[in-house]
Amino acid sequence: MKKYNGKSIYEGVAAGIIKYYRKIEIDTSRREIVNAEAEVKRYEAARSTAVRQLNEVCKKAKSEVDEDTAAIFDVQAMMLSDDDYNDSIYKMIREQHDNAEYAVQSTGNKFAKIFSDMDDEYMKARSFDIKDISRRVLCILTGQEPESLAGAVPFILAADDLTPAETVQLDKSKVLAFVTKYGSSNSHTAILARTMNIPAVTGVIVNPEWNGKQAVVDGLSGEVIIEPDEETFAALKKKQAEEELHRKRLMDLKGKDDVTKSGRHINLYANIGNVNDVEAVLENDAAGIGLFRSEFLYLGRDSSPTEEEQFVAYKNVARKMKGKKVVIRTLDIGADKKADYFRLDHEDNPAMGFRAIRICLERPELFKTQLRAIYRASAFGTVSIMYPMITSVQEVRRIKEISAEVRSGLSKENVSYGNVEEGIMIETPAAVMISEELAAEVDFFSIGTNDLTQYTLAIDRQNSKLDKFYDPHHPAVLKMIHMTIENGHKHDCWVGICGELGADTSLTETFIRMGIDELSVSPASVLTVRQKIRETT
C-alpha cells in the first residue's frame, strides 16, 4: 500500500481500478496521396491488426473479468468490419486521394456524431466505441501504442493533465474519479469533476505503473492510495457510505423553494457543457440553466458544428427543460480551449488574446451561424443568449447589430423564434468599471468569477503553481461583484453569478446581501447551495 498526498479539487471518495492516460499526439492532417490502392492496403493492414488486438483483449477479458466486459471488445471488433464505416474510408482514399490517417479520423468523427445524436442511450454509448476503434487504427497507422479515454468498466482516470478537448470526449458514465499531476482547482478538469459530482485530486505525480491497480481517491483529504490494505479500504468505504448518506439527505430538498428565511427568492440555476448534462440538472432540481458552455460543441472534432447540428443540441436542451430558462453562452473558444481547425496563431498569453467574442466579431459568419441556431431553438423553450469576454459598449452595440441582422433574416424566411433575452458576461475589470453603461444595453449580467479573479489579480488560473495566490475572496474581487450588482439594478438588469464562486457557500449570504438575483452552479452543487439559501435570514 502506498499513499500520495495532493490537493482536493472536489470532495467525495471513490474506489476502483486505475486507468493511466498517456497523451499521444497523432498527425491526422490532410495530405494528398498518389497511389490510392497502396494507401487502401495500408489502411486494411492497420484495420486487421486492430481487429486482432481487440479479439485478444476480448479473450483476456472473458477469462479475467466477465462476459459482459468482453462483449464490448467483441462489438468494437465487429464495428471495424462494418461496410458503411469502411466504405467511407475507401471513398475518401480512392476518390479524394486523402491519406489514411485523415480518412479514418474524419470517418470516425462523422459516425460518432451519428450515434451521439440518437435518442437511444445504448446507441449513444456506441459513439465512444467508434472513437475508440478509430484511435486504435490511427495508432497502428502511425506506429504508436493505442491509448484511449474510453473504458469498458468504470475506472479512476490518472493523467498528467487533461485538456478540455480530451475531457469532452470522455465517457463520463465510466469515470469514478480524477487524479492529475497538473491542473489548478480552477482548471476545466476541475470544473468537469464538479459537474460530474466525482472526487478529484491534483498535484500528485502520476505513475504509469499504476495502470490496472486497485486504488482509492479521497477527495475530502486529497489522498490517493494505491493498492490499499483491507483495514484502509474498509475505513474509506465507510467514509464513502457517509458521503452517500449526506447526498441522500440533500435530496430531501428537491422540490423546495430557493427562498431565504426573510422571503427573498434567488434563482438557482445550473451550469452545463453538453446536452447529456441536462439529466444531472433535472436530477438535482435546478430552476434553470444559467450557463450552457456552447464551445464544447466545437471541441473534439475536425470542423465547426453546422447550424443544424447546433440547432438540434440547443433545441433538445430547451425541450428537456420544459420552459425553464436556458442561458446559452456563445462560443468561448481560445485560451486553454483550443480547436486546431480554427487555425489560431500561437500566443504567448492566450488568456488575454484572440478568444471568445473577439473571434466571433472578427469571423461574423461563424457568429451568425451560431446565433441562427440559438434563435431557432428559442421557439422550443425559454432561451437567453449570453456573450463572453466583453470589455466595451462598442462591442455590445456591434453584437446587437449582428443579432438584429440574424433575426431579420429568420423573419424573412418565416422561421419562428422566441422572445430572447440578451446578456453579457462580466469577467473583466473593464466590464465592471463600465457596468452602469453596459446595463443600459442588455437584459442581464452574469458574473464569471473564474476569469474576473484571474484578470483582477493578474494570475493565470490554469497555472497550478499560482494556486496559493489565487484568492477569489480577495476584497477587490468582492467589491467588483458588489459594484456590478448595484450598477445592473440601476437599469433593471438582473445579475447572476455563473463562476465557481457561486457554489462557495461561505459567500452565499454575502452575495444575497449584495442583492444577487441568480446563482448558477454545477448540477451537483445545486442542493447544497439551496440548503444555504434557505438557512440565510
PDB file of N, CA, C and O in Angstrom, residues 101-131:
ATOM      1  N   GLU A 101      -4.781   8.321 -42.541  1.00  0.00           N
ATOM      2  CA  GLU A 101      -4.985   8.930 -41.222  1.00  0.00           C
ATOM      3  C   GLU A 101      -6.138   9.928 -41.248  1.00  0.00           C
ATOM      4  O   GLU A 101      -7.014   9.916 -40.376  1.00  0.00           O
ATOM      5  N   TYR A 102      -6.148  10.776 -42.260  1.00  0.00           N
ATOM      6  CA  TYR A 102      -7.202  11.791 -42.364  1.00  0.00           C
ATOM      7  C   TYR A 102      -8.556  11.126 -42.606  1.00  0.00           C
ATOM      8  O   TYR A 102      -9.581  11.524 -42.022  1.00  0.00           O
ATOM      9  N   ALA A 103      -8.571  10.101 -43.459  1.00  0.00           N
ATOM     10  CA  ALA A 103      -9.819   9.406 -43.787  1.00  0.00           C
ATOM     11  C   ALA A 103     -10.407   8.714 -42.562  1.00  0.00           C
ATOM     12  O   ALA A 103     -11.619   8.751 -42.322  1.00  0.00           O
ATOM     13  N   VAL A 104      -9.549   8.080 -41.757  1.00  0.00           N
ATOM     14  CA  VAL A 104     -10.013   7.390 -40.550  1.00  0.00           C
ATOM     15  C   VAL A 104     -10.534   8.388 -39.525  1.00  0.00           C
ATOM     16  O   VAL A 104     -11.603   8.197 -38.930  1.00  0.00           O
ATOM     17  N   GLN A 105      -9.790   9.466 -39.308  1.00  0.00           N
ATOM     18  CA  GLN A 105     -10.206  10.474 -38.330  1.00  0.00           C
ATOM     19  C   GLN A 105     -11.538  11.109 -38.735  1.00  0.00           C
ATOM     20  O   GLN A 105     -12.445  11.244 -37.900  1.00  0.00           O
ATOM     21  N   SER A 106     -11.673  11.486 -39.990  1.00  0.00           N
ATOM     22  CA  SER A 106     -12.899  12.132 -40.467  1.00  0.00           C
ATOM     23  C   SER A 106     -14.083  11.188 -40.389  1.00  0.00           C
ATOM     24  O   SER A 106     -15.176  11.569 -39.948  1.00  0.00           O
ATOM     25  N   THR A 107     -13.879   9.956 -40.810  1.00  0.00           N
ATOM     26  CA  THR A 107     -14.958   8.966 -40.772  1.00  0.00           C
ATOM     27  C   THR A 107     -15.359   8.664 -39.329  1.00  0.00           C
ATOM     28  O   THR A 107     -16.553   8.573 -39.005  1.00  0.00           O
ATOM     29  N   GLY A 108     -14.376   8.518 -38.458  1.00  0.00           N
ATOM     30  CA  GLY A 108     -14.668   8.261 -37.050  1.00  0.00           C
ATOM     31  C   GLY A 108     -15.498   9.362 -36.432  1.00  0.00           C
ATOM     32  O   GLY A 108     -16.480   9.100 -35.728  1.00  0.00           O
ATOM     33  N   ASN A 109     -15.137  10.615 -36.701  1.00  0.00           N
ATOM     34  CA  ASN A 109     -15.888  11.753 -36.164  1.00  0.00           C
ATOM     35  C   ASN A 109     -17.315  11.774 -36.704  1.00  0.00           C
ATOM     36  O   ASN A 109     -18.275  12.051 -35.969  1.00  0.00           O
ATOM     37  N   LYS A 110     -17.448  11.479 -37.996  1.00  0.00           N
ATOM     38  CA  LYS A 110     -18.770  11.506 -38.631  1.00  0.00           C
ATOM     39  C   LYS A 110     -19.691  10.450 -38.022  1.00  0.00           C
ATOM     40  O   LYS A 110     -20.827  10.735 -37.653  1.00  0.00           O
ATOM     41  N   PHE A 111     -19.193   9.222 -37.902  1.00  0.00           N
ATOM     42  CA  PHE A 111     -20.022   8.142 -37.364  1.00  0.00           C
ATOM     43  C   PHE A 111     -20.279   8.306 -35.868  1.00  0.00           C
ATOM     44  O   PHE A 111     -21.370   7.976 -35.377  1.00  0.00           O
ATOM     45  N   ALA A 112     -19.305   8.828 -35.138  1.00  0.00           N
ATOM     46  CA  ALA A 112     -19.501   9.078 -33.705  1.00  0.00           C
ATOM     47  C   ALA A 112     -20.615  10.101 -33.500  1.00  0.00           C
ATOM     48  O   ALA A 112     -21.439   9.972 -32.585  1.00  0.00           O
ATOM     49  N   LYS A 113     -20.664  11.105 -34.368  1.00  0.00           N
ATOM     50  CA  LYS A 113     -21.706  12.134 -34.283  1.00  0.00           C
ATOM     51  C   LYS A 113     -23.081  11.529 -34.571  1.00  0.00           C
ATOM     52  O   LYS A 113     -24.073  11.854 -33.900  1.00  0.00           O
ATOM     53  N   ILE A 114     -23.144  10.629 -35.548  1.00  0.00           N
ATOM     54  CA  ILE A 114     -24.421   9.981 -35.879  1.00  0.00           C
ATOM     55  C   ILE A 114     -24.964   9.228 -34.664  1.00  0.00           C
ATOM     56  O   ILE A 114     -26.137   9.342 -34.314  1.00  0.00           O
ATOM     57  N   PHE A 115     -24.095   8.476 -34.005  1.00  0.00           N
ATOM     58  CA  PHE A 115     -24.522   7.702 -32.837  1.00  0.00           C
ATOM     59  C   PHE A 115     -24.888   8.609 -31.660  1.00  0.00           C
ATOM     60  O   PHE A 115     -25.873   8.366 -30.964  1.00  0.00           O
ATOM     61  N   SER A 116     -24.088   9.644 -31.431  1.00  0.00           N
ATOM     62  CA  SER A 116     -24.341  10.504 -30.267  1.00  0.00           C
ATOM     63  C   SER A 116     -25.645  11.281 -30.394  1.00  0.00           C
ATOM     64  O   SER A 116     -26.217  11.705 -29.394  1.00  0.00           O
ATOM     65  N   ASP A 117     -26.126  11.472 -31.624  1.00  0.00           N
ATOM     66  CA  ASP A 117     -27.374  12.206 -31.846  1.00  0.00           C
ATOM     67  C   ASP A 117     -28.618  11.339 -31.709  1.00  0.00           C
ATOM     68  O   ASP A 117     -29.740  11.848 -31.755  1.00  0.00           O
ATOM     69  N   MET A 118     -28.440  10.031 -31.554  1.00  0.00           N
ATOM     70  CA  MET A 118     -29.595   9.134 -31.441  1.00  0.00           C
ATOM     71  C   MET A 118     -30.256   9.262 -30.079  1.00  0.00           C
ATOM     72  O   MET A 118     -29.627   9.607 -29.088  1.00  0.00           O
ATOM     73  N   ASP A 119     -31.548   8.967 -30.028  1.00  0.00           N
ATOM     74  CA  ASP A 119     -32.301   9.070 -28.777  1.00  0.00           C
ATOM     75  C   ASP A 119     -32.025   7.901 -27.832  1.00  0.00           C
ATOM     76  O   ASP A 119     -32.130   8.037 -26.624  1.00  0.00           O
ATOM     77  N   ASP A 120     -31.707   6.752 -28.393  1.00  0.00           N
ATOM     78  CA  ASP A 120     -31.473   5.558 -27.603  1.00  0.00           C
ATOM     79  C   ASP A 120     -30.146   5.643 -26.847  1.00  0.00           C
ATOM     80  O   ASP A 120     -29.095   5.889 -27.451  1.00  0.00           O
ATOM     81  N   GLU A 121     -30.160   5.434 -25.524  1.00  0.00           N
ATOM     82  CA  GLU A 121     -28.953   5.578 -24.713  1.00  0.00           C
ATOM     83  C   GLU A 121     -27.876   4.555 -25.084  1.00  0.00           C
ATOM     84  O   GLU A 121     -26.682   4.857 -25.061  1.00  0.00           O
ATOM     85  N   TYR A 122     -28.310   3.339 -25.419  1.00  0.00           N
ATOM     86  CA  TYR A 122     -27.347   2.315 -25.817  1.00  0.00           C
ATOM     87  C   TYR A 122     -26.607   2.743 -27.077  1.00  0.00           C
ATOM     88  O   TYR A 122     -25.378   2.618 -27.176  1.00  0.00           O
ATOM     89  N   MET A 123     -27.361   3.282 -28.039  1.00  0.00           N
ATOM     90  CA  MET A 123     -26.744   3.706 -29.297  1.00  0.00           C
ATOM     91  C   MET A 123     -25.846   4.924 -29.086  1.00  0.00           C
ATOM     92  O   MET A 123     -24.798   5.052 -29.715  1.00  0.00           O
ATOM     93  N   LYS A 124     -26.261   5.821 -28.188  1.00  0.00           N
ATOM     94  CA  LYS A 124     -25.413   6.977 -27.876  1.00  0.00           C
ATOM     95  C   LYS A 124     -24.039   6.523 -27.383  1.00  0.00           C
ATOM     96  O   LYS A 124     -23.012   7.090 -27.740  1.00  0.00           O
ATOM     97  N   ALA A 125     -24.038   5.492 -26.535  1.00  0.00           N
ATOM     98  CA  ALA A 125     -22.795   4.994 -25.956  1.00  0.00           C
ATOM     99  C   ALA A 125     -21.855   4.437 -27.014  1.00  0.00           C
ATOM    100  O   ALA A 125     -20.636   4.386 -26.812  1.00  0.00           O
ATOM    101  N   ARG A 126     -22.395   4.025 -28.150  1.00  0.00           N
ATOM    102  CA  ARG A 126     -21.556   3.470 -29.218  1.00  0.00           C
ATOM    103  C   ARG A 126     -20.667   4.536 -29.868  1.00  0.00           C
ATOM    104  O   ARG A 126     -19.701   4.199 -30.545  1.00  0.00           O
ATOM    105  N   SER A 127     -21.009   5.809 -29.663  1.00  0.00           N
ATOM    106  CA  SER A 127     -20.155   6.868 -30.225  1.00  0.00           C
ATOM    107  C   SER A 127     -18.757   6.796 -29.630  1.00  0.00           C
ATOM    108  O   SER A 127     -17.766   7.069 -30.309  1.00  0.00           O
ATOM    109  N   PHE A 128     -18.655   6.398 -28.348  1.00  0.00           N
ATOM    110  CA  PHE A 128     -17.342   6.254 -27.717  1.00  0.00           C
ATOM    111  C   PHE A 128     -16.585   5.075 -28.307  1.00  0.00           C
ATOM    112  O   PHE A 128     -15.367   5.115 -28.458  1.00  0.00           O
ATOM    113  N   ASP A 129     -17.318   4.010 -28.665  1.00  0.00           N
ATOM    114  CA  ASP A 129     -16.673   2.861 -29.296  1.00  0.00           C
ATOM    115  C   ASP A 129     -16.105   3.234 -30.663  1.00  0.00           C
ATOM    116  O   ASP A 129     -15.013   2.797 -31.034  1.00  0.00           O
ATOM    117  N   ILE A 130     -16.859   4.050 -31.414  1.00  0.00           N
ATOM    118  CA  ILE A 130     -16.382   4.491 -32.733  1.00  0.00           C
ATOM    119  C   ILE A 130     -15.089   5.286 -32.588  1.00  0.00           C
ATOM    120  O   ILE A 130     -14.114   5.080 -33.326  1.00  0.00           O
ATOM    121  N   LYS A 131     -15.075   6.208 -31.631  1.00  0.00           N
ATOM    122  CA  LYS A 131     -13.860   6.994 -31.400  1.00  0.00           C
ATOM    123  C   LYS A 131     -12.708   6.099 -30.964  1.00  0.00           C
ATOM    124  O   LYS A 131     -11.553   6.304 -31.359  1.00  0.00           O
TER     125      LYS A 131
END
